[in-house]
Short mmCIF file of C-alpha atoms in Angstrom, two decimals:
data_model
loop_
_atom_site.label_atom_id
_atom_site.label_comp_id
_atom_site.label_asym_id
_atom_site.label_seq_id
_atom_site.Cartn_x
_atom_site.Cartn_y
_atom_site.Cartn_z
CA MET I 1 -15.22 -2.29 -11.09
CA ASN I 2 -16.81 -4.73 -8.42
CA ILE I 3 -15.46 -7.77 -7.70
CA HIS I 4 -17.76 -10.53 -9.64
CA LYS I 5 -16.66 -8.61 -12.94
CA VAL I 6 -12.73 -8.89 -11.55
CA LYS I 7 -13.88 -12.84 -11.04
CA GLN I 8 -15.19 -12.83 -14.48
CA ILE I 9 -12.25 -11.08 -16.15
CA LEU I 10 -9.57 -13.57 -14.41
CA ASN I 11 -12.03 -16.71 -14.92
CA ALA I 12 -10.75 -16.89 -10.83
CA VAL I 13 -12.28 -18.96 -7.73
CA VAL I 14 -13.74 -17.21 -4.44
CA ILE I 15 -11.96 -19.09 -1.93
CA CYS I 16 -13.68 -16.71 0.61
CA GLY I 17 -16.23 -13.57 0.97
CA GLU I 18 -18.65 -14.93 -1.32
CA GLU I 19 -21.14 -12.61 0.06
CA LEU I 20 -18.65 -9.72 -0.41
CA LEU I 21 -18.26 -9.63 -4.16
CA ASP I 22 -20.44 -6.45 -4.51
CA MET I 23 -17.34 -4.14 -3.16
CA ASP I 24 -16.01 -2.18 -5.75
CA VAL I 25 -12.16 -2.39 -6.39
CA LYS I 26 -10.65 0.67 -7.75
CA MET I 27 -7.10 0.19 -8.08
CA GLY I 28 -4.75 -2.73 -9.07
CA CYS I 29 -1.54 -3.92 -7.29
CA GLY I 30 0.62 -6.86 -8.64
CA CYS I 31 3.13 -7.15 -5.88
CA ASP I 32 5.04 -10.02 -3.81
CA LEU I 33 6.64 -7.34 -1.64
CA MET I 34 4.73 -6.80 1.17
CA SER I 35 6.98 -3.80 2.37
CA HIS I 36 5.92 -2.25 -0.79
CA VAL I 37 2.29 -2.63 -0.01
CA LEU I 38 2.97 -1.52 3.27
CA ALA I 39 4.59 1.63 1.86
CA HIS I 40 2.63 2.47 -1.02
CA ILE I 41 -1.57 1.43 -0.85
CA GLU I 42 -2.76 4.60 -0.09
CA HIS I 43 -6.42 3.81 -1.38
CA LYS I 44 -8.94 1.60 0.55
CA SER I 45 -10.34 0.14 -2.57
CA THR I 46 -7.41 -1.93 -3.75
CA LEU I 47 -7.14 -5.03 -5.34
CA LEU I 48 -3.90 -6.61 -4.51
CA LEU I 49 -2.89 -9.55 -7.09
CA THR I 50 0.24 -11.69 -5.95
CA GLY I 51 1.75 -15.17 -5.92
CA LEU I 52 2.48 -15.07 -2.25
CA THR I 53 0.08 -17.24 0.12
CA THR I 54 1.23 -16.47 3.12
CA PRO I 55 -0.34 -15.39 6.37
CA GLN I 56 1.83 -11.87 6.03
CA VAL I 57 -0.45 -10.96 3.03
CA ILE I 58 -3.44 -11.21 5.31
CA TYR I 59 -1.74 -9.08 8.06
CA THR I 60 -0.63 -6.63 5.68
CA SER I 61 -3.63 -6.12 3.30
CA ASP I 62 -5.49 -5.68 6.75
CA ALA I 63 -2.93 -2.95 8.08
CA VAL I 64 -3.57 -1.03 4.97
CA ASP I 65 -7.43 -1.85 4.41
CA ILE I 66 -7.15 -3.78 1.25
CA LYS I 67 -10.40 -5.88 1.25
CA ALA I 68 -9.60 -8.18 -1.67
CA VAL I 69 -6.56 -10.15 -2.51
CA CYS I 70 -6.35 -12.11 -5.83
CA PHE I 71 -3.71 -15.50 -5.96
CA VAL I 72 -2.33 -16.19 -9.65
CA ARG I 73 -0.98 -18.92 -10.96
CA GLY I 74 -3.78 -21.11 -9.31
CA LYS I 75 -2.21 -20.55 -6.10
CA ARG I 76 -4.35 -21.15 -2.82
CA PRO I 77 -3.30 -20.42 0.66
CA ASP I 78 -3.97 -22.69 3.58
CA ASP I 79 -6.89 -23.04 5.69
CA ASP I 80 -5.00 -20.69 8.32
CA VAL I 81 -4.57 -17.95 5.94
CA VAL I 82 -8.34 -18.31 4.66
CA LYS I 83 -9.56 -18.18 8.44
CA LEU I 84 -7.39 -15.21 9.05
CA ALA I 85 -8.94 -13.54 5.89
CA ASN I 86 -12.53 -14.79 6.66
CA GLU I 87 -11.77 -13.17 10.32
CA ARG I 88 -11.07 -9.70 8.56
CA GLY I 89 -13.67 -9.81 6.25
CA ILE I 90 -11.18 -10.06 3.20
CA VAL I 91 -12.24 -11.51 0.01
CA LEU I 92 -9.67 -14.20 -1.42
CA LEU I 93 -9.78 -15.31 -4.99
CA SER I 94 -7.47 -17.64 -6.91
CA THR I 95 -6.77 -17.67 -10.62
CA GLN I 96 -4.97 -19.91 -12.83
CA LEU I 97 -3.48 -16.97 -14.98
CA PRO I 98 0.05 -15.58 -14.05
CA LEU I 99 0.64 -12.03 -12.53
CA PHE I 100 1.49 -10.51 -15.99
CA GLU I 101 -1.97 -12.05 -17.95
CA SER I 102 -3.70 -10.98 -14.76
CA CYS I 103 -2.72 -7.21 -14.32
CA GLY I 104 -2.86 -7.01 -18.51
CA LYS I 105 -6.37 -8.16 -18.71
CA LEU I 106 -7.87 -5.95 -15.43
CA TYR I 107 -5.72 -3.11 -16.90
CA LYS I 108 -7.06 -3.45 -20.34
CA GLU I 109 -10.81 -3.43 -18.52
CA GLY I 110 -10.20 -0.52 -17.09
CA LEU I 111 -8.77 -0.83 -13.46
CA MET I 112 -6.04 1.83 -12.55
CA GLY I 113 -2.54 1.37 -11.28
CA ILE I 114 -1.89 3.31 -7.91
CA SER I 115 0.04 6.27 -8.93
CA GLU I 116 -2.87 7.23 -11.99
CA HIS I 117 -5.27 7.52 -9.27
CA ASN I 118 -3.16 9.48 -7.08
CA GLY I 119 -2.03 11.58 -10.02
CA MET S 1 8.17 -7.00 -30.49
CA ARG S 2 11.88 -5.27 -30.03
CA LEU S 3 12.89 -3.97 -26.78
CA LEU S 4 13.95 -0.92 -28.61
CA GLU S 5 9.79 -0.31 -29.05
CA ILE S 6 9.06 -1.09 -26.12
CA VAL S 7 11.33 1.18 -24.41
CA ASN S 8 10.25 4.16 -26.38
CA LYS S 9 6.52 3.59 -26.11
CA LEU S 10 6.46 3.21 -22.62
CA ASN S 11 9.28 5.94 -21.98
CA LEU S 12 11.65 3.51 -20.06
CA THR S 13 15.10 4.76 -18.82
CA VAL S 14 17.47 2.02 -19.84
CA LEU S 15 20.25 1.45 -17.05
CA SER S 16 22.38 -1.14 -18.77
CA GLY S 17 22.59 -2.74 -22.27
CA SER S 18 21.73 0.04 -24.12
CA ASP S 19 23.74 -1.44 -27.25
CA LEU S 20 21.40 -4.35 -27.04
CA LEU S 21 17.77 -3.15 -27.54
CA ASP S 22 17.30 -5.09 -30.68
CA ARG S 23 16.35 -8.35 -28.42
CA GLU S 24 13.04 -9.92 -28.94
CA VAL S 25 10.58 -9.97 -26.27
CA ILE S 26 8.38 -12.92 -26.16
CA GLY S 27 5.89 -12.63 -23.41
CA GLY S 28 6.26 -11.14 -19.85
CA TYR S 29 6.84 -11.93 -16.35
CA VAL S 30 5.87 -10.23 -13.26
CA SER S 31 7.22 -11.46 -9.96
CA ASP S 32 9.16 -10.22 -6.95
CA MET S 33 10.09 -13.40 -5.91
CA LEU S 34 12.94 -14.62 -7.24
CA SER S 35 12.45 -18.48 -7.38
CA ASP S 36 9.26 -18.08 -8.84
CA VAL S 37 10.87 -16.34 -11.67
CA LEU S 38 13.61 -19.03 -11.50
CA ALA S 39 10.92 -22.05 -11.61
CA ASN S 40 7.90 -20.04 -14.03
CA SER S 41 9.59 -17.66 -16.38
CA LYS S 42 10.16 -18.50 -20.01
CA LYS S 43 13.06 -17.59 -22.27
CA GLY S 44 12.58 -14.31 -24.08
CA ASN S 45 10.19 -12.68 -21.35
CA ILE S 46 10.35 -9.26 -20.51
CA TRP S 47 10.63 -9.38 -16.25
CA ILE S 48 8.89 -6.68 -14.44
CA THR S 49 10.00 -6.38 -10.69
CA LEU S 50 10.32 -4.16 -7.51
CA GLN S 51 13.52 -6.00 -6.56
CA THR S 52 17.04 -4.32 -7.14
CA HIS S 53 18.95 -6.97 -5.27
CA VAL S 54 22.06 -8.20 -7.35
CA ASN S 55 20.63 -11.43 -7.55
CA ILE S 56 18.04 -10.55 -10.11
CA ILE S 57 20.59 -10.26 -12.63
CA SER S 58 21.58 -13.92 -12.46
CA VAL S 59 18.03 -14.93 -12.50
CA ALA S 60 17.53 -13.03 -15.86
CA SER S 61 20.99 -14.41 -17.00
CA ILE S 62 19.97 -18.04 -16.12
CA LYS S 63 16.70 -17.95 -17.42
CA GLU S 64 17.75 -16.02 -20.70
CA LEU S 65 15.18 -13.31 -20.15
CA SER S 66 15.13 -10.45 -22.89
CA GLY S 67 15.08 -7.32 -19.96
CA ILE S 68 14.34 -6.31 -16.35
CA ILE S 69 11.71 -3.66 -15.92
CA ILE S 70 12.29 -2.40 -12.38
CA VAL S 71 9.27 -0.31 -11.58
CA ASN S 72 8.08 2.46 -9.02
CA GLY S 73 11.15 4.61 -9.10
CA ARG S 74 13.43 2.11 -7.59
CA LYS S 75 17.02 1.56 -9.21
CA PRO S 76 19.77 -1.17 -8.44
CA ASP S 77 23.14 0.08 -6.78
CA ASP S 78 26.01 0.24 -9.24
CA ASP S 79 27.36 -3.34 -8.18
CA SER S 80 24.17 -4.54 -9.88
CA LEU S 81 24.58 -2.52 -12.87
CA LYS S 82 28.39 -3.72 -13.32
CA LYS S 83 27.11 -7.32 -13.12
CA ALA S 84 24.20 -6.56 -15.60
CA GLU S 85 26.96 -5.04 -18.13
CA ASP S 86 28.93 -8.10 -17.65
CA GLU S 87 26.44 -10.43 -18.24
CA LYS S 88 24.71 -8.68 -21.09
CA ILE S 89 21.24 -8.13 -18.97
CA ILE S 90 19.16 -5.23 -20.15
CA VAL S 91 18.09 -3.45 -16.80
CA MET S 92 15.44 -0.49 -17.51
CA CYS S 93 13.44 1.36 -14.86
CA THR S 94 10.15 3.81 -14.49
CA ASP S 95 8.45 5.42 -12.17
CA GLU S 96 5.44 3.52 -12.85
CA ARG S 97 3.90 1.02 -10.78
CA ALA S 98 4.08 -2.58 -12.27
CA PHE S 99 0.38 -2.84 -12.64
CA GLN S 100 0.16 -0.34 -15.27
CA ILE S 101 3.46 -0.80 -17.05
CA VAL S 102 2.21 -4.75 -17.50
CA GLY S 103 -1.21 -3.22 -18.37
CA LYS S 104 0.41 -1.08 -21.03
CA LEU S 105 2.66 -4.27 -22.05
CA TYR S 106 -0.39 -6.11 -22.51
CA GLU S 107 -1.96 -3.60 -24.74
CA LEU S 108 0.79 -3.56 -26.90
CA GLY S 109 0.70 -6.98 -27.53
CA ILE S 110 2.85 -8.58 -25.40
CA GLY S 111 1.84 -12.00 -23.45
CA LYS S 112 -1.48 -12.10 -25.09
CA ASN S 113 -0.38 -14.82 -27.58
CA ASP S 114 0.56 -17.38 -24.87
CA GLU S 115 -1.88 -16.96 -22.37
CA ASN S 116 -1.14 -20.77 -21.02
CA VAL S 117 2.13 -19.84 -20.18
CA MET Z 1 -34.33 -22.36 25.46
CA ASP Z 2 -31.78 -20.98 28.71
CA LYS Z 3 -33.39 -19.14 31.11
CA ILE Z 4 -31.90 -15.66 29.96
CA THR Z 5 -33.10 -16.28 26.30
CA SER Z 6 -36.59 -17.16 27.53
CA SER Z 7 -36.76 -14.36 30.30
CA LYS Z 8 -35.35 -12.10 27.11
CA ILE Z 9 -38.53 -12.70 25.02
CA GLN Z 10 -40.78 -12.45 28.03
CA GLU Z 11 -39.33 -9.11 28.21
CA LEU Z 12 -39.55 -8.34 24.59
CA ALA Z 13 -43.48 -9.67 25.00
CA TYR Z 14 -43.94 -6.51 27.17
CA GLU Z 15 -42.50 -4.08 25.03
CA CYS Z 16 -43.46 -5.05 21.64
CA LYS Z 17 -46.84 -3.69 20.49
CA VAL Z 18 -49.66 -5.61 18.71
CA GLU Z 19 -49.06 -2.69 15.62
CA GLU Z 20 -45.65 -4.24 15.08
CA ALA Z 21 -46.85 -7.71 14.71
CA MET Z 22 -49.89 -7.58 13.14
CA THR Z 23 -50.59 -7.96 9.16
CA LYS Z 24 -51.63 -5.20 8.22
CA ASP Z 25 -53.13 -6.26 4.61
CA VAL Z 26 -56.38 -7.79 5.91
CA VAL Z 27 -58.67 -10.25 3.80
CA THR Z 28 -62.20 -9.43 4.68
CA VAL Z 29 -65.55 -10.41 3.86
CA ALA Z 30 -68.77 -8.60 3.39
CA PRO Z 31 -71.95 -9.71 5.36
CA SER Z 32 -73.64 -9.97 1.82
CA ASP Z 33 -70.89 -12.56 0.53
CA THR Z 34 -71.89 -16.23 -0.13
CA MET Z 35 -70.26 -19.01 2.13
CA VAL Z 36 -68.83 -19.89 -1.32
CA ASP Z 37 -66.96 -16.36 -1.54
CA VAL Z 38 -65.79 -17.43 2.03
CA TRP Z 39 -64.38 -20.94 0.96
CA MET Z 40 -62.68 -18.97 -2.21
CA LYS Z 41 -61.06 -16.54 -0.29
CA LEU Z 42 -59.95 -19.06 2.48
CA ARG Z 43 -58.15 -21.22 -0.46
CA ASP Z 44 -56.66 -18.46 -2.13
CA LYS Z 45 -55.11 -16.94 0.49
CA ARG Z 46 -54.53 -20.32 2.45
CA ILE Z 47 -55.79 -19.03 5.75
CA SER Z 48 -58.28 -20.40 7.99
CA GLY Z 49 -60.44 -17.42 9.23
CA LEU Z 50 -61.67 -14.03 7.77
CA PRO Z 51 -63.38 -11.08 9.64
CA VAL Z 52 -66.50 -9.72 8.31
CA VAL Z 53 -66.53 -6.15 8.01
CA SER Z 54 -69.07 -3.74 6.84
CA GLU Z 55 -68.19 0.19 6.49
CA GLY Z 56 -64.85 -0.43 8.20
CA ASN Z 57 -66.37 -1.90 11.62
CA ILE Z 58 -66.05 -5.50 12.13
CA ILE Z 59 -69.36 -7.44 12.89
CA GLY Z 60 -67.90 -10.70 13.26
CA ILE Z 61 -65.39 -13.47 12.03
CA ILE Z 62 -65.95 -16.48 9.70
CA SER Z 63 -63.63 -19.36 9.82
CA VAL Z 64 -63.17 -22.63 8.32
CA GLU Z 65 -65.35 -24.54 10.72
CA ASP Z 66 -68.17 -22.13 10.11
CA PHE Z 67 -67.79 -23.38 6.50
CA ILE Z 68 -67.65 -27.01 6.72
CA LYS Z 69 -70.80 -26.69 8.95
CA CYS Z 70 -72.54 -24.98 6.21
CA ILE Z 71 -71.55 -27.55 3.56
CA ILE Z 72 -72.96 -30.42 6.27
CA PHE Z 73 -76.40 -28.42 6.53
CA GLY Z 74 -76.37 -27.65 2.93
CA LYS Z 75 -76.12 -23.76 3.25
CA LYS Z 76 -73.08 -22.98 1.28
CA GLU Z 77 -75.25 -20.42 -0.88
CA GLU Z 78 -76.27 -18.58 1.87
CA GLN Z 79 -74.78 -15.31 2.93
CA VAL Z 80 -71.98 -14.46 5.41
CA LYS Z 81 -74.25 -12.17 7.82
CA ASP Z 82 -76.32 -15.61 8.70
CA ASN Z 83 -73.61 -18.01 9.37
CA LEU Z 84 -70.94 -15.72 11.13
CA THR Z 85 -69.72 -15.98 14.85
CA ALA Z 86 -70.83 -12.49 16.03
CA HIS Z 87 -69.08 -12.63 19.33
CA VAL Z 88 -65.84 -11.13 18.49
CA GLU Z 89 -62.67 -11.27 20.51
CA PHE Z 90 -60.35 -8.50 19.44
CA ILE Z 91 -57.40 -6.40 20.56
CA TYR Z 92 -56.37 -2.65 20.10
CA SER Z 93 -53.22 -1.82 18.25
CA ASP Z 94 -51.71 -0.51 21.06
CA GLU Z 95 -51.60 -3.22 23.13
CA GLN Z 96 -48.59 -4.96 24.53
CA LEU Z 97 -48.05 -8.46 22.86
CA ILE Z 98 -48.10 -10.23 25.93
CA HIS Z 99 -52.36 -9.42 26.18
CA VAL Z 100 -52.16 -11.10 22.73
CA ILE Z 101 -50.55 -14.39 23.83
CA LYS Z 102 -52.59 -14.63 27.09
CA LYS Z 103 -55.86 -14.24 24.93
CA PHE Z 104 -54.29 -16.55 22.87
CA GLU Z 105 -54.05 -18.96 25.78
CA LYS Z 106 -57.53 -18.16 27.21
CA TYR Z 107 -59.57 -18.36 23.91
CA ARG Z 108 -57.75 -20.53 21.69
CA PHE Z 109 -58.47 -18.83 18.43
CA GLY Z 110 -56.25 -18.90 15.51
CA ARG Z 111 -56.45 -15.29 15.30
CA PHE Z 112 -57.42 -11.91 16.40
CA PRO Z 113 -58.88 -8.75 14.72
CA VAL Z 114 -57.01 -5.67 15.49
CA LYS Z 115 -58.89 -2.51 16.17
CA ASP Z 116 -57.85 1.21 16.41
CA ARG Z 117 -58.17 2.59 19.86
CA ASP Z 118 -60.03 5.72 18.74
CA THR Z 119 -61.79 4.89 15.23
CA LYS Z 120 -62.76 1.45 16.46
CA LYS Z 121 -61.99 0.43 12.70
CA LEU Z 122 -60.37 -2.96 11.87
CA ILE Z 123 -56.40 -2.27 10.82
CA GLY Z 124 -55.58 -5.49 10.81
CA ILE Z 125 -54.98 -9.21 12.13
CA ILE Z 126 -52.88 -11.11 14.07
CA THR Z 127 -51.97 -14.79 14.75
CA LYS Z 128 -49.61 -16.80 16.71
CA GLY Z 129 -47.25 -16.76 13.84
CA ASP Z 130 -47.27 -12.96 13.47
CA VAL Z 131 -46.29 -12.79 17.42
CA ILE Z 132 -43.72 -15.55 17.22
CA ARG Z 133 -42.08 -13.90 14.06
CA CYS Z 134 -42.20 -10.43 15.38
CA LEU Z 135 -40.62 -11.39 18.95
CA LEU Z 136 -37.72 -13.36 16.92
CA LYS Z 137 -37.56 -10.40 14.52
CA ARG Z 138 -36.93 -7.91 17.69
CA PHE Z 139 -34.78 -10.95 19.79
CA GLU Z 140 -32.34 -10.82 16.72
CA LYS Z 141 -31.99 -6.99 16.20
CA GLU Z 142 -31.29 -6.52 19.61
CA TYR Z 143 -28.65 -9.25 19.98
CA LEU Z 144 -26.86 -7.82 17.16
CA GLU Z 145 -27.15 -4.36 18.74
CA GLU Z 146 -25.69 -5.95 21.70
CA GLU Z 147 -23.11 -7.45 19.59
CA ALA Z 148 -22.11 -4.06 17.93
CA GLN Z 149 -22.15 -2.53 21.34
CA LYS Z 150 -19.74 -5.21 22.66
CA ASN Z 151 -17.62 -4.23 19.50
CA LYS Z 152 -18.24 -0.34 19.51
CA MET Z 153 -14.88 1.77 19.70
CA CYS Z 154 -14.85 3.32 23.07
CA ASN Z 155 -13.02 6.57 23.06
CA ILE Z 156 -10.69 5.90 25.97
CA PHE Z 157 -9.67 9.49 26.31
CA LYS Z 158 -12.92 11.03 26.45
CA ASP Z 159 -14.48 8.14 28.66
CA ILE Z 160 -11.68 7.98 31.32
CA ARG Z 161 -11.20 11.40 33.04
CA SER Z 162 -7.41 12.19 34.33
CA ASP Z 163 -4.60 14.68 34.30
CA LYS Z 164 -2.79 12.23 31.86
CA THR Z 165 -3.97 8.69 30.69
CA THR Z 166 -1.53 6.69 28.96
CA VAL Z 167 -2.35 3.00 27.84
CA ILE Z 168 0.26 0.65 27.67
CA LEU Z 169 0.38 -2.51 25.35
CA LYS Z 170 2.90 -5.09 25.38
CA TYR Z 171 3.76 -7.39 22.76
CA ASN Z 172 5.97 -9.95 23.20
CA ILE Z 173 7.67 -11.25 19.87
CA LYS Z 174 9.09 -14.55 19.30
CA GLY Z 175 12.28 -14.72 16.77
CA LYS Z 176 12.29 -16.54 13.71
CA GLU Z 177 8.79 -17.62 13.94
CA PHE Z 178 7.82 -16.38 10.83
CA LYS Z 179 4.28 -17.99 10.28
CA LYS Z 180 2.87 -15.87 12.75
CA ALA Z 181 4.82 -12.89 11.74
CA GLY Z 182 2.46 -9.54 11.44
CA GLU Z 183 0.25 -11.10 14.08
CA LYS Z 184 0.83 -9.00 17.03
CA SER Z 185 0.75 -5.74 14.63
CA SER Z 186 -2.92 -6.91 13.78
CA PHE Z 187 -3.69 -7.26 17.34
CA LEU Z 188 -2.59 -3.67 18.15
CA LYS Z 189 -4.53 -2.56 15.18
CA SER Z 190 -7.94 -3.80 16.66
CA ALA Z 191 -6.70 -2.67 19.82
CA LEU Z 192 -6.48 0.95 18.65
CA LEU Z 193 -9.76 0.51 16.76
CA ARG Z 194 -11.38 0.14 19.91
CA MET Z 195 -9.84 3.05 21.90
CA GLY Z 196 -11.27 5.33 19.03
CA ILE Z 197 -8.11 6.21 17.15
CA ALA Z 198 -8.65 7.71 14.12
CA THR Z 199 -8.11 5.26 11.30
CA GLU Z 200 -5.24 7.47 9.40
CA ILE Z 201 -3.23 7.12 12.91
CA ILE Z 202 -3.83 3.73 13.32
CA ARG Z 203 -2.23 2.72 9.71
CA ARG Z 204 0.63 4.71 10.04
CA ILE Z 205 1.21 2.92 13.48
CA VAL Z 206 0.33 -0.45 12.23
CA ILE Z 207 2.60 -0.06 9.09
CA ALA Z 208 5.44 1.18 11.28
CA SER Z 209 4.78 -1.79 13.75
CA MET Z 210 4.41 -4.48 11.10
CA GLU Z 211 7.67 -3.74 9.84
CA THR Z 212 9.50 -3.51 13.38
CA GLU Z 213 7.72 -6.86 13.88
CA MET Z 214 9.37 -8.40 10.89
CA ASN Z 215 12.70 -7.08 11.72
CA ILE Z 216 12.47 -8.41 15.00
CA ILE Z 217 11.31 -11.87 13.89
CA ILE Z 218 13.80 -12.25 10.67
CA PHE Z 219 17.19 -10.77 12.41
CA THR Z 220 17.00 -11.59 15.86
CA ASP Z 221 15.79 -14.24 18.61
CA GLY Z 222 12.96 -12.26 19.82
CA GLY Z 223 12.05 -9.03 21.47
CA GLU Z 224 9.37 -6.91 23.03
CA ILE Z 225 7.24 -4.48 21.29
CA THR Z 226 5.37 -1.66 23.87
CA VAL Z 227 3.05 0.76 22.80
CA PHE Z 228 2.22 3.70 24.79
CA VAL Z 229 -1.21 5.17 23.53
CA GLU Z 230 -1.73 8.99 24.69
CA GLU Z 231 -4.50 11.51 24.23
CA ASP Z 232 -1.98 13.49 21.70
CA LYS Z 233 0.53 10.61 20.52
CA ILE Z 234 1.56 7.18 20.31
CA LYS Z 235 4.71 5.92 20.93
CA VAL Z 236 6.14 2.40 20.26
CA ASN Z 237 9.22 1.08 21.75
CA ALA Z 238 10.87 -1.92 20.37
CA VAL Z 239 13.86 -3.85 22.06
CA ASP Z 240 15.52 -6.98 21.24
CA ASN Z 241 18.80 -8.94 21.91
CA GLY Z 242 19.76 -9.61 18.35
CA PRO Z 243 23.00 -9.00 16.43
CA GLY Z 244 22.81 -5.10 16.63
CA ILE Z 245 22.86 -2.75 13.58
CA PRO Z 246 26.60 -1.99 12.49
CA ASP Z 247 25.81 0.71 10.12
CA ILE Z 248 22.45 2.46 10.70
CA GLU Z 249 23.02 5.31 8.34
CA LYS Z 250 23.18 2.47 5.66
CA ALA Z 251 20.05 0.59 6.84
CA MET Z 252 18.02 3.64 6.62
CA GLU Z 253 18.82 3.50 2.93
CA PRO Z 254 15.85 2.23 0.50
CA GLY Z 255 16.64 -1.10 -0.65
CA TYR Z 256 19.72 -1.56 1.25
CA SER Z 257 19.33 -5.21 3.33
CA THR Z 258 21.27 -7.91 4.69
CA ALA Z 259 18.20 -10.24 4.85
CA PRO Z 260 18.92 -13.74 3.88
CA ASP Z 261 17.05 -14.95 0.46
CA TRP Z 262 14.26 -16.95 2.46
CA VAL Z 263 13.32 -13.74 3.72
CA ARG Z 264 13.12 -11.81 0.47
CA GLU Z 265 11.05 -15.24 -0.97
CA MET Z 266 8.52 -13.80 1.92
CA GLY Z 267 8.23 -10.71 0.73
CA PHE Z 268 10.01 -8.46 3.13
CA GLY Z 269 13.65 -7.76 3.53
CA ALA Z 270 13.80 -6.05 0.52
CA GLY Z 271 15.80 -2.74 2.35
CA MET Z 272 12.54 -0.91 2.99
CA GLY Z 273 11.71 -1.64 6.58
CA LEU Z 274 13.63 1.22 8.43
CA PRO Z 275 12.81 3.57 5.53
CA ASN Z 276 8.95 2.72 5.82
CA ILE Z 277 8.87 3.25 9.52
CA LYS Z 278 10.65 6.46 9.20
CA ASN Z 279 8.02 7.54 6.19
CA TYR Z 280 5.32 6.69 8.51
CA THR Z 281 6.29 8.25 11.76
CA ASP Z 282 6.79 11.83 13.18
CA GLU Z 283 9.95 10.80 15.04
CA MET Z 284 11.78 8.06 15.02
CA LYS Z 285 15.31 7.05 17.13
CA ILE Z 286 17.91 4.10 16.47
CA ASN Z 287 20.18 2.86 19.30
CA SER Z 288 21.92 -0.12 18.64
CA ARG Z 289 24.80 -2.19 19.50
CA VAL Z 290 26.43 -5.00 17.56
CA GLY Z 291 26.23 -8.05 19.77
CA GLU Z 292 24.11 -6.65 21.98
CA GLY Z 293 21.00 -5.41 20.77
CA THR Z 294 18.38 -2.54 19.10
CA ASN Z 295 16.28 -0.31 20.53
CA LEU Z 296 13.79 1.45 18.36
CA GLU Z 297 11.30 3.89 19.05
CA PHE Z 298 8.85 5.97 16.92
CA ILE Z 299 6.01 8.42 17.61
CA VAL Z 300 3.04 9.47 15.65
CA ASN Z 301 1.41 12.50 17.10
CA ILE Z 302 -2.45 12.28 17.22
#
């Protein structure tokens, strides 16, 4: 599923990385614990869905090569955070939907969770 | 939908409150930030989280959530489970990740009717 | 334009050949065409001059001015062959662009037909616009290549010859400065990338160093992370003067955490830090004294 599709399913706005929306994401991860993200993201084409908007989301995503992050519940990060993402080529989206509906809708449209892919 | 049905359909392990599974689930909430759950979850929601800290029991109790599903094979310690029994909180766990557990709940119809939560 | 840029462009004018810059799809007229045909072609293609070609050989050129003269003298129904400029300045496709530029200066023509040196047939046409476009394109390409070169990973262990090479990177971590937490590990990642370390190795080191950085920021007033990069392994040493870990065994249990709630709300402090470090590294050692500080060392073998 490319990020255009994610954007459309979640009715999301693009905060940065408009030029990278053709990129494919294969898996979804809904999570606010960055240690968990560090520990469990194995696949590079993962979309991270989170309610956290701190710089650590970007540093963590960069560490495990996550290329797309969607903030839920209408959250938007500060400009500093957007700058960090821009520098690292990470797409940022923001949706009004809560995390529950965001994961639900993407799963229904065929995006996989992490363990399913590995198994 | 009642919790029992969800437990059976998603093959969840019940860690506390196994006698309370006739509770009704109204919508769901996923978050690992306790303050977020305190602020935004709704009564009757089923809560999906990675957190195992004893404070999750207090949050579920205060917000009158229908249950907590701890994902990714994580398990709370005995103190948390004892507190859960005391406060009549149903704690369940699964090896699956939040993303697909939520996906499956969504497919069962949980949370679909209140998209503007 | 600064001096470096202009000399660079000059250099490119010597490097680029006419065939790179020319328009290959040439609009031509035949000697037997009328001047009205010429006008229609000039108008439709929005150009100001056409080569006159007979059997692939260029015999002249005809321009807007030639057409205007024909109108003035009432000769617009006449054939091209009677009105063309027969003396044609042309250029060969294998010549350097600098020659075209000099020709433009000398003759003040708008265009030159391009011939193949062997067959002497017309194979293209070149205008000033074509020259400028070509130079700019090459300039951009070289600029990008240069930039890429700057960022290109150098494989330090292949480039440098010694009996043992160790690159030491030191990062000072300020305690309690959560806003920047993770920044130093991010710097470490790009440093290792540039040294040509394999991405899977980098990933493991960076995950472990990110957790280490978090621990120093969350629990102490500051510390230092030192990274020793060697050909067969990367060793990280983290030292702080924090409160120390009273029960290391317990701290190694997944889920065990003494982190305050504000840290948990930041997405860390869920008791996964040390277990994460252990999982992602080949060796890990902790020495800690309560009230004195902690010394953590981990190694990832390459």
